[in-house]
Amino acid sequence: MQERVLPASPNWYCCRCSDTNDKGIFGFGARNTIYLTEVTASSCTVVGKLLGHKERVSGFSFCQHAGQSHVCVSSSDDGTVKFWDSDDKVLIKEHTSHQSTITALHWSPADKNLVVSGDEKGIVVCYWFHTGDTVSFFPAPKSIFSLSCSPHTWSYVAVGYKHGMILLIDVSKKGEVVHRLRGHEEEIHSLAWSPSASEEGLYCRPDDGIETNGVAEGEEKGCYLASGSRDQTVRIWSTATGKGVMTLKLPFLKKRGPGVNPGVKERLWLSVHWPKGRPTQIVSSCFSGELVLWDLTKTSKQKWTLLGTLSEGQNHNRIVFNMNSICLQDGRELLVSTSMDREIKCWDLASLDCCWTLPTLGGGVYALSFSPVGTGCLALGVGDYMIRVWNTLSIQNQYDTRTFWQGIKAKVMALAWHPSKEGSLAFGTEDGKVGIYDAFSNKPPQISSSYHQKAVYRLAWGPAVPPMSFGGAGDRPSATLYSCAGEGVILQHDPCGLSGEASDIDKLIINTNNIKHKLSPHTDLSWKPDGKVVAIGNEDGSIEVYQAPSLRLLCSIQQHHKIINTLRWHHDHGPQPELHFLLASGSSNAKVYIHDLRSVIESPADSPVVMTEPYRTLCGHTAKITNLAWSPHHNARLVTTSYDGTAQVWDVLKEAGLSNYRGHWGRLLSVDWSPVDPDVVWTGADDFTMHEWCVSKQEFTLPPKGKKAPDHREKAKTKTKQRKASKMSSEMEKTPSPESSSPVNGEGGTGGEVDAPGMEPSDKNEQDKENGTNSHLPHPASLETARKSFTPSRNKDKPDLQLLSGKKKKARSMLPLSTSMDHRSKDELLQDCITLATVTHSQAPPAGCVPGQGEHVHLGLFSDRQALYRMFQEEEEGHVEGGHYDSVIYLRLWSGDLAGALQLATERGELSDHLLSIAPMAGYEVWSRTVEAYVKQLSLQEQYLKAASHLLSINKLYEAVHLLQSHKLYREAIALVKARLPAEEPVLKELYASWAAVLEKDGHLSAAAKCYLAAGASFDAAKVISRKNDVASLKAAAGLARITGETGLAQSLCLRCAKDLVASQDWVGAQEVLSTLDNLLAHRLLFCVAELLTVTLAQSKVVTWSCVSTHPWAPAGQAHVSIQDRIRDVWEEEFGVSEGSAAVGGLLQDLKAVENPQPTPTTPLKQVLLYLSVHVTQAVLNWLIQDDGEMIKECWQALAWPQEAGQLSLSAELCRLLFPDGDVSICSRKYPKTLRHTEEQARAAADSLQAFVNYHLLYERWWSQSDLTETGPETHSASSQEPTHKIHNGPSASASSAQNGDDAKRNATNGDSGESGAHPVPVTWDGAGSTDTEGKIGFDASVLLSEAHAAYQDTQRLVSEVQERLSNMVVQHGRSQGTQLSPGESQADAPDGTRPDDPETLFSLSTKMSNYQKELTELPNTVKLYPRPDVMECCLVLLHLGDAPDVVPDPLQRRAKDLLRKHGTTSSLQKASRRFLA
């Protein structure tokens, strides 16, 4: 299978950011990475990438010379030019000769060592690859936009500039300008040389009005040069004469629409490419992404042919930036193009059809989801504002994708297919939008009318819950859509009525469970596949499981202590129903926990259960977990993704890593398992790529140790620097152009709507600081002068000359017009006096004279009030034209128009304290309105405290509080409320709650707890303190909960704290914590038992660790005293619990609620001790209430724990502690007690327990005889010494499983000595089990020779053997179907357990299997529930011991031989028992 990759989108607005070589490799720059793709006529494959640039790749070119075509060069905005080996994907060398942003780059096709680059300052740098020499030129003080080296003359380089000029320079003559090609009016986007070395074969005439540089035709030989410009023309130039010989105007295709004005220049990038094998044809891009093939030999107007006309949708739908051609071995020439529509297309230039399309990604892949209905239909949620739907099983097109962008104007963060409706795809975006697409139609999506306040992180389909579940069956939708977003709210949407309001499920949760405290914000949810329960993850790290449809809380999982990022239920179509209840969860603590919720779901308790221990823990990731997915093909197989940049496949039951994928360069965000191939996984990351990879092909099995998330600090610094540069450039250039738009097509770009009007790339061009590297210029004096004249001088702070001279700057006049009239000639000033006298002393003013207006504006100051107002009006108009609005305000104030002055100041945002102080003169309404406007102005100026004070002045207390709260000034807002409002004011609690949420998010947990306490939310206060999860925090949280009456929470926190103390072996501290609550007596008894066992086992060296603190009663007593007696003594003295206590029954009920998972071989010894202590505690409590049956069952459970966990040394020592006499019916010497068992199961448990005790006694006898053999070898024959090497180990756990039984058989016959099955060093027993030196066995061994258990174990061994043979048969069949055996290979190489002449068939083996299974079901349940040690192993040990005289009675030996003959049917047992049965 070919593993596929969707790469990042090629960079935009670069003249040469892609290239090809003669090996069929197509390379292109995407962000700061170069991707290498192998191209054929039918498909393409991403074969690697080149990493090393820190910023955007601006240019890329291959060396086109034989033997060196694997070498390539790239340029970047970081100012470096790097050389790479594309075969080995390594960096060869680099240079940093440019001091400005590099805009163009080309490796000369005529010289294998020459690389030419140009920057935005106009510097051209020539670099020789073999020597490392560098030469710089400065042809013109203009910004270079493109350049291209001649394929025929090594020294000729064509350089295109931003202002439309093209210079042909000769680098061998110190950059001398050979021709200036004038004709284009705007920037030169692309340059392409003709593949022909002569200027023949074209129908052309010189363009009218083109400057020719003064060279006559025929004087020089040259070749043609094509150029594409933003002025919508392609020009063909003669490099011999410097003339333009042909102008091609882009055709106005129908796609532009009839309403488009051809004269209006729209967004355009005109790329030109001259195919290698077509000297009379060129290819150019067009307005909307079409590609046009021009025939330069035609004389008619119709010189062009459109590519991709045979079928609709072949062309790009947005502008094309780069084109490159590849020549195949069969002579065909392919053309590869990159576009703004984020697609790479390959064209056959012979047929002009599109061969294939490679979709690319312009953002991180935040969501992956395979359709449960449409097999192989994969949906991608990408950060470029688009959704891709990929038919991954398409045979004709391996990249068969559809793109959806309508209605999406933000990053797509979540996706979810409808479970049964084909093509129905729900999506959630970063701006809180939720919608549903029909993937098989072109209709726009349905958008929910209920928006989230923050980004939508999870979508899930599930059964309806109230209120949406109300009504008849026909009114309810089959599945409703649930969305979880960043604000912590889960909304339920009706897919049939998204226009209706969505319901918040928190209301139902609170009402159903009668919750009084505030719910923790939700972060994820997952419905169980059967729709009966839903798991919800929270911000505080807890997971809550609710029962549908009422959402009754079943349990709370308190394992994670950081935000839950992802939850997933195990699929429900596997053969093992117990796995259907597994829930996987991942959070920011880098661990994945698996929870077994079978008992919680199948037998829900009356009150919610709190779980603190996981079923399995998967450790290995080093950063937070982002996503996970269960394999639909396997049982308990999980894949997880993390910020550490890897994806990990786990065997959950074994807690083992199977495969680790490290192909991504960024942080992994999404993952899904292939629905058709069990070996294929799909992952997406924030490196803008999506990968398809095989689990079995990975080199590593676990993530790398110590690897953290990719370091983004340098990126952050770069972005800050770019923002500063962008701000400076935006101040210098007022009109942006396409080249000033962001060339990087990353997130935040226009990746959403394709044809949306006016959409331009989002960011301004980002520039770097100069790197300080000096260029070697050919003419230092003249060139340095030119550079100085072109480079703008740096602004430096200079002292103010007016301040140095002591003169103060004169204030601007309030009446500049009238003042200026006083600076006229003397005659005009005298005439003003006459005119004023006439106006004031005559009835009729002079004709045309209006004081305060026009030429007599200055007379308004000396005339009446109306004239003054007219002068003010003239002055106001002058101030408005000059932008002096503060003067206008004062003029209106002077004229008495106070309301107008305040209105103007409000509109201009120039209110001040002075204006506000006089505002009451205009009335209360005007003053109040002015204060509100001033408050808004102060808020914009971030003077929130001052703004709040002004609101208080108009008695708007609540508005002032809201202002402070909205800007997170919680402390001041609370102080204000407490000072001015009653204590029971609701807004006070709201402020405390809001402040607590902010403090909690920022990690100030103690301060947040104080806020919750002040708000009366003691439950939340205790929870937030406990989030640190250390002993001190848990103890404080428990004390707080106890004081405030939150008994249930206090109990939970006390238990968590005590468990942490027990884990560190601080037994005194654990008892102190539990003693604070009376209802934790059962757990105190439990930890008392655990402490006694730990200290006792430490003295016998079974436990190797040391304790931090122990109680005085903990050290072990006399060896002959059973552990039960010691427990009863301590309980009675320290806790007041004794026989006849009324509280014993309640204590038993409390202990039954303690979590007690199934033991596994990987369970640590400390946990094994704690879990078996639970059963020992329950056994003693049952003893106190005279319940012999339950007591013996609990003793059996206690002994079964170390057996199942593979701790046989612990099991043997525990037998000695519980039954020092070797008799399970005698449980105490101090309190004489003989156990009476009337119940069948109790008798079976007692017999099984006695069998295990005797089993350890049997091995003690065996070790004793081995010691005798070593001390007196002459007294034993070789045959009696042989079993010492063969019979050494007991069974690893019990004989209840076929695997364990078979292991026991192999151990007994082959001498395996694995750690899990190794029998301990002999233990000294005090009672009847002591070894008789005269040869007596010393105990009743008949209990080890149970006929029923022997039959049960034999049947299980046979089942295991049949299963192995079936497996080998399948393997052989697969080999025969694959390849034939080689001549040197024989059937002897077949897997173990298969025989070439085996007559068994699949049918006969299946028949045997069914018969064996039937025999197993017919056996009594007590045999299955209470197993015994392997009977065949015991028979062999007894027969070996029988070699010594008078050790094993003859009847017992005969019975052992009979059992071996009857049930020792396997070949290994027959071999081991051969000498005894002969």
PDB file of N, CA, C and O in Angstrom, residues 11 17 31-34 52-60 73-82 84 95 98 100-105 117-119 722 766 768 771:
ATOM      1  N   ASN A  11       3.413  28.272  -1.033  1.00  0.00           N
ATOM      2  CA  ASN A  11       3.370  29.687  -0.666  1.00  0.00           C
ATOM      3  C   ASN A  11       2.858  30.537  -1.815  1.00  0.00           C
ATOM      4  O   ASN A  11       3.103  30.245  -2.990  1.00  0.00           O
ATOM      5  N   CYS A  17       8.686  29.601  -6.571  1.00  0.00           N
ATOM      6  CA  CYS A  17       8.713  28.889  -5.294  1.00  0.00           C
ATOM      7  C   CYS A  17       8.538  27.394  -5.498  1.00  0.00           C
ATOM      8  O   CYS A  17       8.242  26.664  -4.559  1.00  0.00           O
ATOM      9  N   ARG A  31       5.096  27.345   3.641  1.00  0.00           N
ATOM     10  CA  ARG A  31       5.503  27.940   4.920  1.00  0.00           C
ATOM     11  C   ARG A  31       7.032  27.987   4.981  1.00  0.00           C
ATOM     12  O   ARG A  31       7.662  28.500   4.067  1.00  0.00           O
ATOM     13  N   ASN A  32       7.653  27.397   5.978  1.00  0.00           N
ATOM     14  CA  ASN A  32       9.107  27.402   6.071  1.00  0.00           C
ATOM     15  C   ASN A  32       9.707  26.054   5.697  1.00  0.00           C
ATOM     16  O   ASN A  32      10.848  25.767   6.052  1.00  0.00           O
ATOM     17  N   THR A  33       8.944  25.236   4.973  1.00  0.00           N
ATOM     18  CA  THR A  33       9.348  23.871   4.624  1.00  0.00           C
ATOM     19  C   THR A  33       9.318  23.701   3.114  1.00  0.00           C
ATOM     20  O   THR A  33       8.527  24.346   2.415  1.00  0.00           O
ATOM     21  N   ILE A  34      10.170  22.816   2.613  1.00  0.00           N
ATOM     22  CA  ILE A  34      10.172  22.455   1.193  1.00  0.00           C
ATOM     23  C   ILE A  34       9.742  20.999   1.083  1.00  0.00           C
ATOM     24  O   ILE A  34      10.348  20.118   1.702  1.00  0.00           O
ATOM     25  N   GLY A  52      14.669  23.522   7.761  1.00  0.00           N
ATOM     26  CA  GLY A  52      15.818  24.302   8.204  1.00  0.00           C
ATOM     27  C   GLY A  52      15.568  25.787   8.227  1.00  0.00           C
ATOM     28  O   GLY A  52      16.170  26.504   9.018  1.00  0.00           O
ATOM     29  N   HIS A  53      14.689  26.272   7.358  1.00  0.00           N
ATOM     30  CA  HIS A  53      14.382  27.694   7.356  1.00  0.00           C
ATOM     31  C   HIS A  53      13.530  28.052   8.562  1.00  0.00           C
ATOM     32  O   HIS A  53      12.666  27.279   8.989  1.00  0.00           O
ATOM     33  N   LYS A  54      13.723  29.244   9.089  1.00  0.00           N
ATOM     34  CA  LYS A  54      12.952  29.709  10.230  1.00  0.00           C
ATOM     35  C   LYS A  54      11.720  30.493   9.812  1.00  0.00           C
ATOM     36  O   LYS A  54      10.793  30.644  10.599  1.00  0.00           O
ATOM     37  N   GLU A  55      11.727  31.012   8.576  1.00  0.00           N
ATOM     38  CA  GLU A  55      10.590  31.792   8.101  1.00  0.00           C
ATOM     39  C   GLU A  55      10.179  31.311   6.714  1.00  0.00           C
ATOM     40  O   GLU A  55      10.697  30.310   6.208  1.00  0.00           O
ATOM     41  N   ARG A  56       9.259  32.020   6.113  1.00  0.00           N
ATOM     42  CA  ARG A  56       8.652  31.597   4.851  1.00  0.00           C
ATOM     43  C   ARG A  56       9.693  31.382   3.760  1.00  0.00           C
ATOM     44  O   ARG A  56      10.619  32.171   3.584  1.00  0.00           O
ATOM     45  N   VAL A  57       9.533  30.293   2.992  1.00  0.00           N
ATOM     46  CA  VAL A  57      10.369  30.036   1.829  1.00  0.00           C
ATOM     47  C   VAL A  57       9.888  30.929   0.688  1.00  0.00           C
ATOM     48  O   VAL A  57       8.717  30.898   0.313  1.00  0.00           O
ATOM     49  N   SER A  58      10.792  31.741   0.157  1.00  0.00           N
ATOM     50  CA  SER A  58      10.413  32.688  -0.902  1.00  0.00           C
ATOM     51  C   SER A  58      10.877  32.258  -2.283  1.00  0.00           C
ATOM     52  O   SER A  58      10.415  32.815  -3.285  1.00  0.00           O
ATOM     53  N   GLY A  59      11.772  31.283  -2.381  1.00  0.00           N
ATOM     54  CA  GLY A  59      12.248  30.829  -3.685  1.00  0.00           C
ATOM     55  C   GLY A  59      12.806  29.426  -3.599  1.00  0.00           C
ATOM     56  O   GLY A  59      13.320  29.004  -2.548  1.00  0.00           O
ATOM     57  N   PHE A  60      12.719  28.685  -4.715  1.00  0.00           N
ATOM     58  CA  PHE A  60      13.232  27.315  -4.745  1.00  0.00           C
ATOM     59  C   PHE A  60      13.592  26.972  -6.182  1.00  0.00           C
ATOM     60  O   PHE A  60      12.859  27.296  -7.119  1.00  0.00           O
ATOM     61  N   VAL A  73      18.349  24.573  -4.265  1.00  0.00           N
ATOM     62  CA  VAL A  73      18.622  25.763  -3.485  1.00  0.00           C
ATOM     63  C   VAL A  73      17.301  26.422  -3.117  1.00  0.00           C
ATOM     64  O   VAL A  73      16.326  26.354  -3.873  1.00  0.00           O
ATOM     65  N   SER A  74      17.266  27.059  -1.955  1.00  0.00           N
ATOM     66  CA  SER A  74      16.062  27.745  -1.507  1.00  0.00           C
ATOM     67  C   SER A  74      16.435  29.034  -0.808  1.00  0.00           C
ATOM     68  O   SER A  74      17.516  29.149  -0.233  1.00  0.00           O
ATOM     69  N   SER A  75      15.522  29.988  -0.869  1.00  0.00           N
ATOM     70  CA  SER A  75      15.698  31.256  -0.162  1.00  0.00           C
ATOM     71  C   SER A  75      14.519  31.462   0.769  1.00  0.00           C
ATOM     72  O   SER A  75      13.450  30.876   0.577  1.00  0.00           O
ATOM     73  N   SER A  76      14.723  32.315   1.777  1.00  0.00           N
ATOM     74  CA  SER A  76      13.695  32.489   2.781  1.00  0.00           C
ATOM     75  C   SER A  76      13.664  33.936   3.250  1.00  0.00           C
ATOM     76  O   SER A  76      14.615  34.707   3.043  1.00  0.00           O
ATOM     77  N   ASP A  77      12.556  34.281   3.887  1.00  0.00           N
ATOM     78  CA  ASP A  77      12.433  35.610   4.484  1.00  0.00           C
ATOM     79  C   ASP A  77      13.368  35.798   5.668  1.00  0.00           C
ATOM     80  O   ASP A  77      13.490  36.916   6.174  1.00  0.00           O
ATOM     81  N   ASP A  78      13.992  34.711   6.143  1.00  0.00           N
ATOM     82  CA  ASP A  78      14.952  34.856   7.232  1.00  0.00           C
ATOM     83  C   ASP A  78      16.318  35.334   6.732  1.00  0.00           C
ATOM     84  O   ASP A  78      17.269  35.431   7.511  1.00  0.00           O
ATOM     85  N   GLY A  79      16.424  35.614   5.418  1.00  0.00           N
ATOM     86  CA  GLY A  79      17.638  36.175   4.853  1.00  0.00           C
ATOM     87  C   GLY A  79      18.683  35.179   4.444  1.00  0.00           C
ATOM     88  O   GLY A  79      19.789  35.573   4.064  1.00  0.00           O
ATOM     89  N   THR A  80      18.360  33.885   4.472  1.00  0.00           N
ATOM     90  CA  THR A  80      19.352  32.868   4.130  1.00  0.00           C
ATOM     91  C   THR A  80      19.046  32.240   2.783  1.00  0.00           C
ATOM     92  O   THR A  80      17.896  32.176   2.346  1.00  0.00           O
ATOM     93  N   VAL A  81      20.105  31.773   2.128  1.00  0.00           N
ATOM     94  CA  VAL A  81      20.011  30.951   0.923  1.00  0.00           C
ATOM     95  C   VAL A  81      20.675  29.625   1.263  1.00  0.00           C
ATOM     96  O   VAL A  81      21.853  29.589   1.625  1.00  0.00           O
ATOM     97  N   LYS A  82      19.911  28.544   1.186  1.00  0.00           N
ATOM     98  CA  LYS A  82      20.389  27.227   1.616  1.00  0.00           C
ATOM     99  C   LYS A  82      20.460  26.280   0.432  1.00  0.00           C
ATOM    100  O   LYS A  82      19.574  26.292  -0.437  1.00  0.00           O
ATOM    101  N   TRP A  84      20.676  22.191  -0.670  1.00  0.00           N
ATOM    102  CA  TRP A  84      20.218  20.917  -0.120  1.00  0.00           C
ATOM    103  C   TRP A  84      20.591  19.761  -1.056  1.00  0.00           C
ATOM    104  O   TRP A  84      20.689  19.935  -2.273  1.00  0.00           O
ATOM    105  N   HIS A  95      24.357  30.610   2.610  1.00  0.00           N
ATOM    106  CA  HIS A  95      25.014  31.914   2.700  1.00  0.00           C
ATOM    107  C   HIS A  95      23.979  32.961   3.084  1.00  0.00           C
ATOM    108  O   HIS A  95      22.767  32.799   2.851  1.00  0.00           O
ATOM    109  N   HIS A  98      22.531  38.514   1.651  1.00  0.00           N
ATOM    110  CA  HIS A  98      21.486  39.528   1.545  1.00  0.00           C
ATOM    111  C   HIS A  98      21.228  40.162   2.902  1.00  0.00           C
ATOM    112  O   HIS A  98      21.233  39.488   3.936  1.00  0.00           O
ATOM    113  N   SER A 100      18.418  42.243   3.053  1.00  0.00           N
ATOM    114  CA  SER A 100      16.987  42.538   2.958  1.00  0.00           C
ATOM    115  C   SER A 100      16.255  41.272   2.557  1.00  0.00           C
ATOM    116  O   SER A 100      16.867  40.243   2.249  1.00  0.00           O
ATOM    117  N   THR A 101      14.948  41.367   2.529  1.00  0.00           N
ATOM    118  CA  THR A 101      14.130  40.201   2.209  1.00  0.00           C
ATOM    119  C   THR A 101      14.379  39.746   0.780  1.00  0.00           C
ATOM    120  O   THR A 101      14.281  40.540  -0.165  1.00  0.00           O
ATOM    121  N   ILE A 102      14.668  38.451   0.612  1.00  0.00           N
ATOM    122  CA  ILE A 102      14.947  37.881  -0.712  1.00  0.00           C
ATOM    123  C   ILE A 102      13.622  37.638  -1.417  1.00  0.00           C
ATOM    124  O   ILE A 102      12.713  37.020  -0.861  1.00  0.00           O
ATOM    125  N   THR A 103      13.510  38.120  -2.641  1.00  0.00           N
ATOM    126  CA  THR A 103      12.254  38.016  -3.395  1.00  0.00           C
ATOM    127  C   THR A 103      12.353  37.128  -4.618  1.00  0.00           C
ATOM    128  O   THR A 103      11.317  36.726  -5.158  1.00  0.00           O
ATOM    129  N   ALA A 104      13.545  36.798  -5.107  1.00  0.00           N
ATOM    130  CA  ALA A 104      13.668  35.996  -6.326  1.00  0.00           C
ATOM    131  C   ALA A 104      14.939  35.167  -6.246  1.00  0.00           C
ATOM    132  O   ALA A 104      15.933  35.579  -5.637  1.00  0.00           O
ATOM    133  N   LEU A 105      14.908  33.992  -6.886  1.00  0.00           N
ATOM    134  CA  LEU A 105      16.033  33.050  -6.831  1.00  0.00           C
ATOM    135  C   LEU A 105      15.981  32.155  -8.065  1.00  0.00           C
ATOM    136  O   LEU A 105      14.892  31.754  -8.507  1.00  0.00           O
ATOM    137  N   SER A 117      20.304  35.475  -6.940  1.00  0.00           N
ATOM    138  CA  SER A 117      19.170  35.850  -6.098  1.00  0.00           C
ATOM    139  C   SER A 117      19.067  37.364  -6.033  1.00  0.00           C
ATOM    140  O   SER A 117      20.064  38.073  -6.200  1.00  0.00           O
ATOM    141  N   GLY A 118      17.841  37.854  -5.805  1.00  0.00           N
ATOM    142  CA  GLY A 118      17.603  39.289  -5.705  1.00  0.00           C
ATOM    143  C   GLY A 118      16.696  39.597  -4.537  1.00  0.00           C
ATOM    144  O   GLY A 118      15.884  38.768  -4.124  1.00  0.00           O
ATOM    145  N   ASP A 119      16.839  40.842  -3.976  1.00  0.00           N
ATOM    146  CA  ASP A 119      16.035  41.206  -2.817  1.00  0.00           C
ATOM    147  C   ASP A 119      15.223  42.462  -3.086  1.00  0.00           C
ATOM    148  O   ASP A 119      15.301  43.070  -4.170  1.00  0.00           O
ATOM    149  N   GLN A 722       7.883  40.730  13.058  1.00  0.00           N
ATOM    150  CA  GLN A 722       7.195  40.972  11.802  1.00  0.00           C
ATOM    151  C   GLN A 722       6.063  41.968  11.968  1.00  0.00           C
ATOM    152  O   GLN A 722       5.811  42.778  11.085  1.00  0.00           O
ATOM    153  N   GLU A 766       5.661  40.797   5.704  1.00  0.00           N
ATOM    154  CA  GLU A 766       6.426  40.824   6.934  1.00  0.00           C
ATOM    155  C   GLU A 766       7.909  40.815   6.598  1.00  0.00           C
ATOM    156  O   GLU A 766       8.384  39.968   5.830  1.00  0.00           O
ATOM    157  N   ASP A 768      12.128  41.298   7.768  1.00  0.00           N
ATOM    158  CA  ASP A 768      13.099  41.041   8.833  1.00  0.00           C
ATOM    159  C   ASP A 768      14.039  42.224   8.976  1.00  0.00           C
ATOM    160  O   ASP A 768      14.167  43.056   8.084  1.00  0.00           O
ATOM    161  N   ASN A 771      20.569  41.609   8.566  1.00  0.00           N
ATOM    162  CA  ASN A 771      21.389  40.673   9.332  1.00  0.00           C
ATOM    163  C   ASN A 771      22.841  41.105   9.448  1.00  0.00           C
ATOM    164  O   ASN A 771      23.653  40.411  10.031  1.00  0.00           O
TER     165      ASN A 771
END
